[in-house]
PDB file of C-alpha atoms in Angstrom:
ATOM      1  CA  VAL A   1     -28.004 -58.262   3.620  1.00  0.00           C
ATOM      2  CA  SER A   2     -29.538 -54.945   2.890  1.00  0.00           C
ATOM      3  CA  TRP A   3     -32.571 -55.177   5.082  1.00  0.00           C
ATOM      4  CA  GLY A   4     -30.120 -55.812   7.709  1.00  0.00           C
ATOM      5  CA  LEU A   5     -28.015 -52.866   6.931  1.00  0.00           C
ATOM      6  CA  ARG A   6     -31.105 -50.469   6.909  1.00  0.00           C
ATOM      7  CA  PRO A   7     -30.288 -49.308  10.083  1.00  0.00           C
ATOM      8  CA  ILE A   8     -26.726 -47.805   8.914  1.00  0.00           C
ATOM      9  CA  THR A   9     -28.348 -46.292   5.833  1.00  0.00           C
ATOM     10  CA  ASP A  10     -30.997 -44.515   8.765  1.00  0.00           C
ATOM     11  CA  ALA A  11     -28.416 -43.627  10.711  1.00  0.00           C
ATOM     12  CA  ALA A  12     -26.241 -42.170   7.317  1.00  0.00           C
ATOM     13  CA  GLN A  13     -29.244 -39.816   5.696  1.00  0.00           C
ATOM     14  CA  ARG A  14     -29.946 -38.852   9.480  1.00  0.00           C
ATOM     15  CA  MET A  15     -25.973 -38.027  10.285  1.00  0.00           C
ATOM     16  CA  LYS A  16     -26.405 -35.417   6.936  1.00  0.00           C
ATOM     17  CA  ARG A  17     -28.594 -33.471   9.592  1.00  0.00           C
ATOM     18  CA  ILE A  18     -26.586 -33.213  12.092  1.00  0.00           C
ATOM     19  CA  THR A  19     -25.731 -29.716  13.327  1.00  0.00           C
ATOM     20  CA  HIS A  20     -23.612 -27.981  15.871  1.00  0.00           C
ATOM     21  CA  ARG A  21     -26.910 -27.459  17.380  1.00  0.00           C
ATOM     22  CA  SER A  22     -28.756 -31.030  17.441  1.00  0.00           C
ATOM     23  CA  LEU A  23     -25.487 -32.736  18.345  1.00  0.00           C
ATOM     24  CA  GLY A  24     -26.990 -33.665  21.830  1.00  0.00           C
ATOM     25  CA  GLN A  25     -30.649 -34.574  21.175  1.00  0.00           C
ATOM     26  CA  ASP A  26     -31.040 -38.279  20.728  1.00  0.00           C
ATOM     27  CA  SER A  27     -29.483 -41.403  18.519  1.00  0.00           C
ATOM     28  CA  PRO A  28     -29.202 -40.654  15.094  1.00  0.00           C
ATOM     29  CA  ILE A  29     -29.951 -44.278  15.423  1.00  0.00           C
ATOM     30  CA  PRO A  30     -34.217 -45.066  16.612  1.00  0.00           C
ATOM     31  CA  GLY A  31     -35.007 -48.638  18.329  1.00  0.00           C
ATOM     32  CA  ASN A  32     -33.436 -52.025  18.965  1.00  0.00           C
ATOM     33  CA  LEU A  33     -31.114 -52.572  17.370  1.00  0.00           C
ATOM     34  CA  PRO A  34     -29.259 -55.664  15.914  1.00  0.00           C
ATOM     35  CA  ALA A  35     -26.940 -57.166  18.943  1.00  0.00           C
ATOM     36  CA  GLU A  36     -24.205 -57.217  16.203  1.00  0.00           C
ATOM     37  CA  LEU A  37     -24.416 -53.344  15.293  1.00  0.00           C
ATOM     38  CA  GLN A  38     -25.009 -52.375  19.069  1.00  0.00           C
ATOM     39  CA  PRO A  39     -22.002 -51.637  19.631  1.00  0.00           C
ATOM     40  CA  PHE A  40     -21.301 -49.314  16.289  1.00  0.00           C
ATOM     41  CA  GLN A  41     -24.912 -47.308  17.774  1.00  0.00           C
ATOM     42  CA  GLU A  42     -23.283 -46.780  21.575  1.00  0.00           C
ATOM     43  CA  ALA A  43     -19.463 -46.018  19.716  1.00  0.00           C
ATOM     44  CA  LEU A  44     -21.277 -43.821  17.660  1.00  0.00           C
ATOM     45  CA  ASP A  45     -24.019 -42.556  20.546  1.00  0.00           C
ATOM     46  CA  ASP A  46     -20.460 -41.780  22.419  1.00  0.00           C
ATOM     47  CA  MET A  47     -18.476 -39.970  20.193  1.00  0.00           C
ATOM     48  CA  LEU A  48     -21.765 -37.497  19.381  1.00  0.00           C
ATOM     49  CA  ALA A  49     -21.614 -37.500  23.897  1.00  0.00           C
ATOM     50  CA  ARG A  50     -18.207 -36.163  23.337  1.00  0.00           C
ATOM     51  CA  LEU A  51     -18.519 -33.544  20.379  1.00  0.00           C
ATOM     52  CA  ASN A  52     -21.376 -32.178  21.804  1.00  0.00           C
ATOM     53  CA  ALA A  53     -19.719 -31.089  25.276  1.00  0.00           C
ATOM     54  CA  ALA A  54     -16.777 -30.841  23.495  1.00  0.00           C
ATOM     55  CA  MET A  55     -19.671 -27.637  21.282  1.00  0.00           C
ATOM     56  CA  ARG A  56     -20.755 -26.733  24.520  1.00  0.00           C
ATOM     57  CA  GLN A  57     -17.729 -25.600  25.891  1.00  0.00           C
ATOM     58  CA  GLN A  58     -16.860 -23.243  23.245  1.00  0.00           C
ATOM     59  CA  GLU A  59     -19.182 -21.655  23.420  1.00  0.00           C
ATOM     60  CA  GLN A  60     -19.547 -21.089  27.176  1.00  0.00           C
ATOM     61  CA  PHE A  61     -15.441 -20.329  26.303  1.00  0.00           C
ATOM     62  CA  THR A  62     -16.175 -17.719  23.508  1.00  0.00           C
ATOM     63  CA  ALA A  63     -18.895 -15.529  25.849  1.00  0.00           C
ATOM     64  CA  ASP A  64     -16.458 -15.750  28.995  1.00  0.00           C
ATOM     65  CA  ALA A  65     -13.974 -14.242  26.771  1.00  0.00           C
ATOM     66  CA  ALA A  66     -16.011 -11.570  25.655  1.00  0.00           C
ATOM     67  CA  HIS A  67     -17.697 -10.796  28.892  1.00  0.00           C
ATOM     68  CA  ASP A  68     -13.911 -10.127  30.203  1.00  0.00           C
ATOM     69  CA  LEU A  69     -12.788  -7.715  27.893  1.00  0.00           C
ATOM     70  CA  ARG A  70     -15.624  -6.683  27.620  1.00  0.00           C
ATOM     71  CA  THR A  71     -15.877  -5.763  31.268  1.00  0.00           C
ATOM     72  CA  PRO A  72     -12.537  -3.440  31.292  1.00  0.00           C
ATOM     73  CA  LEU A  73     -13.758  -1.533  27.656  1.00  0.00           C
ATOM     74  CA  ALA A  74     -16.785  -0.811  29.333  1.00  0.00           C
ATOM     75  CA  VAL A  75     -15.142   0.361  32.813  1.00  0.00           C
ATOM     76  CA  MET A  76     -12.595   2.596  30.377  1.00  0.00           C
ATOM     77  CA  LYS A  77     -14.986   3.909  28.330  1.00  0.00           C
ATOM     78  CA  SER A  78     -17.302   5.044  31.284  1.00  0.00           C
ATOM     79  CA  THR A  79     -13.465   6.964  32.623  1.00  0.00           C
ATOM     80  CA  LEU A  80     -12.398   8.810  29.262  1.00  0.00           C
ATOM     81  CA  GLN A  81     -16.812   9.904  28.702  1.00  0.00           C
ATOM     82  CA  THR A  82     -16.227  11.231  32.543  1.00  0.00           C
ATOM     83  CA  LEU A  83     -13.400  12.366  32.433  1.00  0.00           C
ATOM     84  CA  GLN A  84     -14.631  15.050  28.979  1.00  0.00           C
ATOM     85  CA  ILE A  85     -18.214  16.406  31.596  1.00  0.00           C
ATOM     86  CA  ARG A  86     -15.601  19.310  32.176  1.00  0.00           C
ATOM     87  CA  PRO A  87     -12.092  19.850  32.929  1.00  0.00           C
ATOM     88  CA  ARG A  88      -9.353  18.363  35.081  1.00  0.00           C
ATOM     89  CA  THR A  89      -7.183  19.418  37.278  1.00  0.00           C
ATOM     90  CA  VAL A  90      -3.272  16.995  36.787  1.00  0.00           C
ATOM     91  CA  ALA A  91      -3.702  15.006  39.546  1.00  0.00           C
ATOM     92  CA  GLU A  92      -7.187  14.248  39.132  1.00  0.00           C
ATOM     93  CA  TYR A  93      -5.861  13.396  34.921  1.00  0.00           C
ATOM     94  CA  GLN A  94      -3.289  11.268  36.662  1.00  0.00           C
ATOM     95  CA  GLU A  95      -5.466   9.151  39.011  1.00  0.00           C
ATOM     96  CA  SER A  96      -7.587   8.267  35.569  1.00  0.00           C
ATOM     97  CA  VAL A  97      -4.471   7.637  33.288  1.00  0.00           C
ATOM     98  CA  ASN A  98      -3.390   5.220  36.097  1.00  0.00           C
ATOM     99  CA  ASP A  99      -6.771   3.074  36.420  1.00  0.00           C
ATOM    100  CA  LEU A 100      -7.125   3.385  32.022  1.00  0.00           C
ATOM    101  CA  LEU A 101      -3.442   2.048  32.670  1.00  0.00           C
ATOM    102  CA  GLN A 102      -4.529  -1.131  34.905  1.00  0.00           C
ATOM    103  CA  ASP A 103      -7.060  -2.102  33.194  1.00  0.00           C
ATOM    104  CA  ILE A 104      -5.254  -2.562  29.757  1.00  0.00           C
ATOM    105  CA  GLY A 105      -3.111  -3.812  31.674  1.00  0.00           C
ATOM    106  CA  ARG A 106      -6.121  -6.466  32.210  1.00  0.00           C
ATOM    107  CA  MET A 107      -6.878  -6.415  29.406  1.00  0.00           C
ATOM    108  CA  GLU A 108      -3.433  -7.394  27.786  1.00  0.00           C
ATOM    109  CA  ARG A 109      -2.852 -10.711  30.928  1.00  0.00           C
ATOM    110  CA  LEU A 110      -6.279 -11.757  29.549  1.00  0.00           C
ATOM    111  CA  VAL A 111      -5.334 -11.611  25.633  1.00  0.00           C
ATOM    112  CA  GLN A 112      -1.843 -13.059  26.407  1.00  0.00           C
ATOM    113  CA  GLN A 113      -3.308 -16.427  27.870  1.00  0.00           C
ATOM    114  CA  LEU A 114      -6.109 -16.707  25.548  1.00  0.00           C
ATOM    115  CA  LEU A 115      -3.171 -17.237  23.214  1.00  0.00           C
ATOM    116  CA  THR A 116      -1.306 -18.870  25.125  1.00  0.00           C
ATOM    117  CA  LEU A 117      -4.709 -21.657  26.317  1.00  0.00           C
ATOM    118  CA  ALA A 118      -5.005 -21.510  21.774  1.00  0.00           C
ATOM    119  CA  ARG A 119      -1.673 -22.529  21.578  1.00  0.00           C
ATOM    120  CA  LEU A 120      -2.268 -25.032  23.391  1.00  0.00           C
ATOM    121  CA  ASP A 121      -4.891 -26.531  22.022  1.00  0.00           C
ATOM    122  CA  ALA A 122      -3.391 -26.113  18.800  1.00  0.00           C
ATOM    123  CA  ASN A 123      -0.712 -28.796  19.019  1.00  0.00           C
ATOM    124  CA  ASP A 124      -0.513 -31.932  21.701  1.00  0.00           C
ATOM    125  CA  LYS A 125       2.995 -32.180  21.670  1.00  0.00           C
ATOM    126  CA  ILE A 126       6.091 -30.216  23.543  1.00  0.00           C
ATOM    127  CA  SER A 127       7.681 -27.859  21.254  1.00  0.00           C
ATOM    128  CA  ASP A 128      11.794 -28.064  21.506  1.00  0.00           C
ATOM    129  CA  PRO A 129      11.898 -30.958  24.567  1.00  0.00           C
ATOM    130  CA  VAL A 130      15.151 -30.428  26.098  1.00  0.00           C
ATOM    131  CA  GLU A 131      16.952 -32.873  30.302  1.00  0.00           C
ATOM    132  CA  ILE A 132      15.558 -30.011  32.692  1.00  0.00           C
ATOM    133  CA  ARG A 133      16.865 -30.234  36.811  1.00  0.00           C
ATOM    134  CA  LEU A 134      13.478 -29.664  38.235  1.00  0.00           C
ATOM    135  CA  ASP A 135      15.471 -28.885  41.812  1.00  0.00           C
ATOM    136  CA  LEU A 136      17.537 -26.743  39.907  1.00  0.00           C
ATOM    137  CA  PHE A 137      14.031 -24.454  37.647  1.00  0.00           C
ATOM    138  CA  LEU A 138      11.860 -24.692  40.707  1.00  0.00           C
ATOM    139  CA  GLN A 139      14.387 -22.271  42.647  1.00  0.00           C
ATOM    140  CA  SER A 140      14.801 -20.123  40.053  1.00  0.00           C
ATOM    141  CA  VAL A 141      10.883 -19.700  39.748  1.00  0.00           C
ATOM    142  CA  VAL A 142      10.764 -18.944  43.388  1.00  0.00           C
ATOM    143  CA  ASP A 143      13.831 -16.513  43.427  1.00  0.00           C
ATOM    144  CA  THR A 144      11.305 -14.389  40.465  1.00  0.00           C
ATOM    145  CA  PHE A 145       8.453 -14.372  42.734  1.00  0.00           C
ATOM    146  CA  THR A 146      11.245 -13.806  46.174  1.00  0.00           C
ATOM    147  CA  ASP A 147      10.405  -9.457  46.432  1.00  0.00           C
ATOM    148  CA  ARG A 148       6.379  -9.653  45.082  1.00  0.00           C
ATOM    149  CA  ALA A 149       6.506 -12.306  48.443  1.00  0.00           C
ATOM    150  CA  GLU A 150       8.347 -10.394  50.525  1.00  0.00           C
ATOM    151  CA  ARG A 151       6.438  -6.734  49.488  1.00  0.00           C
ATOM    152  CA  GLN A 152       3.173  -8.596  50.866  1.00  0.00           C
ATOM    153  CA  GLY A 153       4.747 -10.196  53.672  1.00  0.00           C
ATOM    154  CA  THR A 154       4.693 -13.861  52.425  1.00  0.00           C
ATOM    155  CA  PRO A 155       7.670 -16.140  52.974  1.00  0.00           C
ATOM    156  CA  LEU A 156       8.372 -18.319  50.434  1.00  0.00           C
ATOM    157  CA  VAL A 157       9.648 -21.935  52.169  1.00  0.00           C
ATOM    158  CA  TYR A 158      11.453 -23.966  49.740  1.00  0.00           C
ATOM    159  CA  GLU A 159      12.262 -27.681  49.980  1.00  0.00           C
ATOM    160  CA  PRO A 160      14.301 -29.180  46.352  1.00  0.00           C
ATOM    161  CA  GLY A 161      14.522 -32.603  48.377  1.00  0.00           C
ATOM    162  CA  ALA A 162      17.386 -34.568  45.537  1.00  0.00           C
ATOM    163  CA  ALA A 163      17.947 -33.821  42.648  1.00  0.00           C
ATOM    164  CA  MET A 164      16.165 -34.909  39.929  1.00  0.00           C
ATOM    165  CA  SER A 165      15.577 -33.948  36.003  1.00  0.00           C
ATOM    166  CA  VAL A 166      11.957 -34.725  33.677  1.00  0.00           C
ATOM    167  CA  GLN A 167      11.691 -33.633  29.929  1.00  0.00           C
ATOM    168  CA  GLY A 168       9.918 -31.044  28.619  1.00  0.00           C
ATOM    169  CA  ASN A 169       9.855 -27.108  27.424  1.00  0.00           C
ATOM    170  CA  GLU A 170      11.170 -24.867  29.438  1.00  0.00           C
ATOM    171  CA  THR A 171       8.699 -22.189  28.387  1.00  0.00           C
ATOM    172  CA  GLU A 172       5.987 -23.799  28.868  1.00  0.00           C
ATOM    173  CA  LEU A 173       7.209 -25.731  32.716  1.00  0.00           C
ATOM    174  CA  TRP A 174       8.059 -21.495  33.981  1.00  0.00           C
ATOM    175  CA  GLN A 175       4.443 -21.185  33.013  1.00  0.00           C
ATOM    176  CA  LEU A 176       2.644 -23.665  34.587  1.00  0.00           C
ATOM    177  CA  PHE A 177       5.098 -23.987  38.017  1.00  0.00           C
ATOM    178  CA  SER A 178       4.108 -19.643  37.932  1.00  0.00           C
ATOM    179  CA  ASN A 179       0.988 -19.870  37.399  1.00  0.00           C
ATOM    180  CA  VAL A 180       0.838 -22.546  40.316  1.00  0.00           C
ATOM    181  CA  LEU A 181       2.880 -19.902  43.037  1.00  0.00           C
ATOM    182  CA  ASP A 182       1.056 -16.925  41.235  1.00  0.00           C
ATOM    183  CA  ASN A 183      -2.163 -18.493  42.711  1.00  0.00           C
ATOM    184  CA  ALA A 184      -1.119 -19.092  45.812  1.00  0.00           C
ATOM    185  CA  LEU A 185       0.908 -15.562  46.213  1.00  0.00           C
ATOM    186  CA  ARG A 186      -2.769 -14.207  44.936  1.00  0.00           C
ATOM    187  CA  HIS A 187      -5.982 -15.886  47.227  1.00  0.00           C
ATOM    188  CA  GLY A 188      -3.169 -17.234  50.152  1.00  0.00           C
ATOM    189  CA  PRO A 189      -3.708 -15.543  53.888  1.00  0.00           C
ATOM    190  CA  PRO A 190      -2.082 -12.555  54.558  1.00  0.00           C
ATOM    191  CA  ASN A 191       2.163 -13.134  56.360  1.00  0.00           C
ATOM    192  CA  GLY A 192       1.225 -16.782  55.457  1.00  0.00           C
ATOM    193  CA  VAL A 193       3.905 -18.897  54.109  1.00  0.00           C
ATOM    194  CA  VAL A 194       3.843 -20.528  51.223  1.00  0.00           C
ATOM    195  CA  ARG A 195       5.938 -23.410  50.508  1.00  0.00           C
ATOM    196  CA  ILE A 196       7.140 -25.310  47.578  1.00  0.00           C
ATOM    197  CA  THR A 197       8.397 -29.359  47.844  1.00  0.00           C
ATOM    198  CA  LEU A 198       9.722 -30.997  45.709  1.00  0.00           C
ATOM    199  CA  GLU A 199       9.767 -35.050  46.106  1.00  0.00           C
ATOM    200  CA  ASP A 200      10.965 -37.998  44.343  1.00  0.00           C
ATOM    201  CA  GLY A 201       8.058 -40.179  43.776  1.00  0.00           C
ATOM    202  CA  PRO A 202       7.933 -44.210  44.981  1.00  0.00           C
ATOM    203  CA  ASP A 203       6.341 -44.624  41.120  1.00  0.00           C
ATOM    204  CA  SER A 204       8.533 -43.311  38.218  1.00  0.00           C
ATOM    205  CA  ARG A 205       7.247 -39.443  38.806  1.00  0.00           C
ATOM    206  CA  VAL A 206       8.315 -36.655  40.668  1.00  0.00           C
ATOM    207  CA  THR A 207       5.982 -34.470  43.136  1.00  0.00           C
ATOM    208  CA  ALA A 208       6.423 -30.959  43.034  1.00  0.00           C
ATOM    209  CA  CYS A 209       3.664 -29.264  45.938  1.00  0.00           C
ATOM    210  CA  VAL A 210       2.968 -25.358  46.177  1.00  0.00           C
ATOM    211  CA  HIS A 211       0.751 -25.436  50.038  1.00  0.00           C
ATOM    212  CA  ASP A 212      -0.587 -21.907  51.125  1.00  0.00           C
ATOM    213  CA  GLU A 213      -2.161 -21.554  54.843  1.00  0.00           C
ATOM    214  CA  GLY A 214      -5.186 -20.878  53.056  1.00  0.00           C
ATOM    215  CA  GLY A 215      -8.024 -23.431  52.705  1.00  0.00           C
ATOM    216  CA  ALA A 216     -11.473 -21.881  52.242  1.00  0.00           C
ATOM    217  CA  ILE A 217     -12.375 -22.856  48.956  1.00  0.00           C
ATOM    218  CA  PRO A 218     -15.613 -24.437  49.006  1.00  0.00           C
ATOM    219  CA  PRO A 219     -15.353 -28.239  48.541  1.00  0.00           C
ATOM    220  CA  ASP A 220     -17.936 -27.993  45.102  1.00  0.00           C
ATOM    221  CA  ALA A 221     -15.835 -25.809  43.505  1.00  0.00           C
ATOM    222  CA  LEU A 222     -12.573 -27.595  43.655  1.00  0.00           C
ATOM    223  CA  PRO A 223     -13.514 -30.179  41.113  1.00  0.00           C
ATOM    224  CA  ARG A 224     -14.264 -26.906  38.389  1.00  0.00           C
ATOM    225  CA  LEU A 225     -11.002 -24.729  40.198  1.00  0.00           C
ATOM    226  CA  PHE A 226      -9.517 -26.004  36.311  1.00  0.00           C
ATOM    227  CA  ASP A 227     -12.664 -25.209  34.293  1.00  0.00           C
ATOM    228  CA  ARG A 228     -11.466 -21.988  31.438  1.00  0.00           C
ATOM    229  CA  PHE A 229     -12.802 -19.012  33.552  1.00  0.00           C
ATOM    230  CA  TYR A 230     -13.576 -19.979  36.682  1.00  0.00           C
ATOM    231  CA  ARG A 231     -13.273 -18.612  40.167  1.00  0.00           C
ATOM    232  CA  VAL A 232     -14.528 -19.132  43.546  1.00  0.00           C
ATOM    233  CA  GLU A 233     -14.716 -16.160  43.576  1.00  0.00           C
ATOM    234  CA  SER A 234     -15.578 -14.109  40.357  1.00  0.00           C
ATOM    235  CA  SER A 235     -16.012 -10.247  42.334  1.00  0.00           C
ATOM    236  CA  ARG A 236     -12.721 -10.207  44.633  1.00  0.00           C
ATOM    237  CA  SER A 237     -10.377 -12.446  41.493  1.00  0.00           C
ATOM    238  CA  GLU A 238     -11.846 -10.010  39.242  1.00  0.00           C
ATOM    239  CA  ALA A 239     -10.329  -6.523  42.126  1.00  0.00           C
ATOM    240  CA  SER A 240      -7.750  -8.529  42.445  1.00  0.00           C
ATOM    241  CA  GLY A 241      -6.127  -9.705  38.866  1.00  0.00           C
ATOM    242  CA  GLY A 242      -7.602 -12.971  38.060  1.00  0.00           C
ATOM    243  CA  THR A 243      -8.641 -13.981  35.198  1.00  0.00           C
ATOM    244  CA  GLY A 244      -9.466 -17.646  35.905  1.00  0.00           C
ATOM    245  CA  LEU A 245      -7.362 -19.610  33.304  1.00  0.00           C
ATOM    246  CA  GLY A 246      -4.240 -20.327  35.151  1.00  0.00           C
ATOM    247  CA  LEU A 247      -5.140 -23.142  36.086  1.00  0.00           C
ATOM    248  CA  ALA A 248      -6.851 -24.382  33.441  1.00  0.00           C
ATOM    249  CA  ILE A 249      -3.042 -23.124  30.998  1.00  0.00           C
ATOM    250  CA  ALA A 250      -1.602 -24.562  34.244  1.00  0.00           C
ATOM    251  CA  ARG A 251      -3.420 -28.616  33.667  1.00  0.00           C
ATOM    252  CA  GLU A 252      -2.463 -28.665  29.571  1.00  0.00           C
ATOM    253  CA  ILE A 253       0.736 -27.836  30.196  1.00  0.00           C
ATOM    254  CA  VAL A 254       0.970 -30.704  32.976  1.00  0.00           C
ATOM    255  CA  ARG A 255      -1.289 -32.862  30.746  1.00  0.00           C
ATOM    256  CA  ARG A 256       1.253 -31.767  27.572  1.00  0.00           C
ATOM    257  CA  HIS A 257       3.391 -33.348  29.885  1.00  0.00           C
ATOM    258  CA  GLY A 258       2.074 -36.877  30.684  1.00  0.00           C
ATOM    259  CA  GLY A 259       1.819 -35.913  34.633  1.00  0.00           C
ATOM    260  CA  ASP A 260      -1.391 -34.489  36.379  1.00  0.00           C
ATOM    261  CA  ILE A 261      -2.522 -32.124  38.756  1.00  0.00           C
ATOM    262  CA  THR A 262      -4.492 -31.777  42.036  1.00  0.00           C
ATOM    263  CA  ILE A 263      -5.481 -29.612  44.454  1.00  0.00           C
ATOM    264  CA  THR A 264      -6.537 -30.708  47.707  1.00  0.00           C
ATOM    265  CA  SER A 265      -8.113 -27.491  50.306  1.00  0.00           C
ATOM    266  CA  ASP A 266      -9.250 -27.660  53.848  1.00  0.00           C
ATOM    267  CA  PRO A 267      -9.050 -24.937  56.629  1.00  0.00           C
ATOM    268  CA  GLN A 268      -6.820 -26.905  58.865  1.00  0.00           C
ATOM    269  CA  THR A 269      -4.215 -27.466  56.833  1.00  0.00           C
ATOM    270  CA  GLY A 270      -4.288 -24.847  54.122  1.00  0.00           C
ATOM    271  CA  THR A 271      -4.384 -26.005  49.921  1.00  0.00           C
ATOM    272  CA  SER A 272      -2.361 -27.710  48.228  1.00  0.00           C
ATOM    273  CA  VAL A 273      -1.869 -27.572  44.722  1.00  0.00           C
ATOM    274  CA  THR A 274       0.483 -30.984  43.392  1.00  0.00           C
ATOM    275  CA  VAL A 275       2.529 -31.778  40.459  1.00  0.00           C
ATOM    276  CA  ARG A 276       3.439 -35.281  38.867  1.00  0.00           C
ATOM    277  CA  LEU A 277       6.037 -35.480  36.504  1.00  0.00           C
ATOM    278  CA  PRO A 278       7.591 -38.089  34.823  1.00  0.00           C
ATOM    279  CA  ARG A 279      11.105 -38.169  36.270  1.00  0.00           C
ATOM    280  CA  GLU A 280      13.638 -38.538  32.954  1.00  0.00           C
ATOM    281  CA  GLN A 281      15.061 -42.153  32.978  1.00  0.00           C
ATOM    282  CA  ASN A 282      18.829 -40.778  32.959  1.00  0.00           C
ATOM    283  CA  ARG A 283      17.993 -39.666  36.409  1.00  0.00           C
ATOM    284  CA  MET A 284      20.443 -36.874  38.144  1.00  0.00           C
TER     285      MET A 284
END
């Protein structure tokens, strides 16, 4: 028995020496194991691989957050240092103050989104779930963006379909659809139509789709669009105020509600973000 359990004893000693820097190294159980212990080895290796991936993702997330916070701070510091070189006119001071306020606003949005992600990561359960008439709920979200869409010449067309309900948290779902609509208005072509549709799926889900007429997302970038801080074009996103966190937050909210979210993009047909959520059993 002692000889047969020796690989497990060796693995326990090796696991005591594993740190966050050595997670991605070789299996803690070297050599060939008896067939009875191979499922244990495979499960242990798989667990360590998942922990290693999560740790690397967390490290990248921290580095990206620090970079995105450092950049506006550096710009703000440079603006203030420039003001100190010599006396300025009132107009020049006002312009610099406006620039500083824009940088502060960007930092504020980033910090708020970081706090949102931290809250979503800390708890997988939905707080205060209620029954939501999704067709009316989406109409409210669309109404909120109407003024902005009119100012930039982008018509919003909402096609609600039949009345349907879902179970969820109103605040989270509002943020979900706000993030998706914000992306469509931010990255869609000038004067292009943004169309929002809501349909009852053939299964037990409802499908909401936000479509814009831009289709310039490279195919190799599509799988990464939900990664935190990922931007297809970093300079353009930063100039437009994007943080690279909106779709990551949207995915977390959809996941918490038991649904899924996908993106398709084609130069001929445009870009569509599709959200599928479980339909409330007592459907209206």
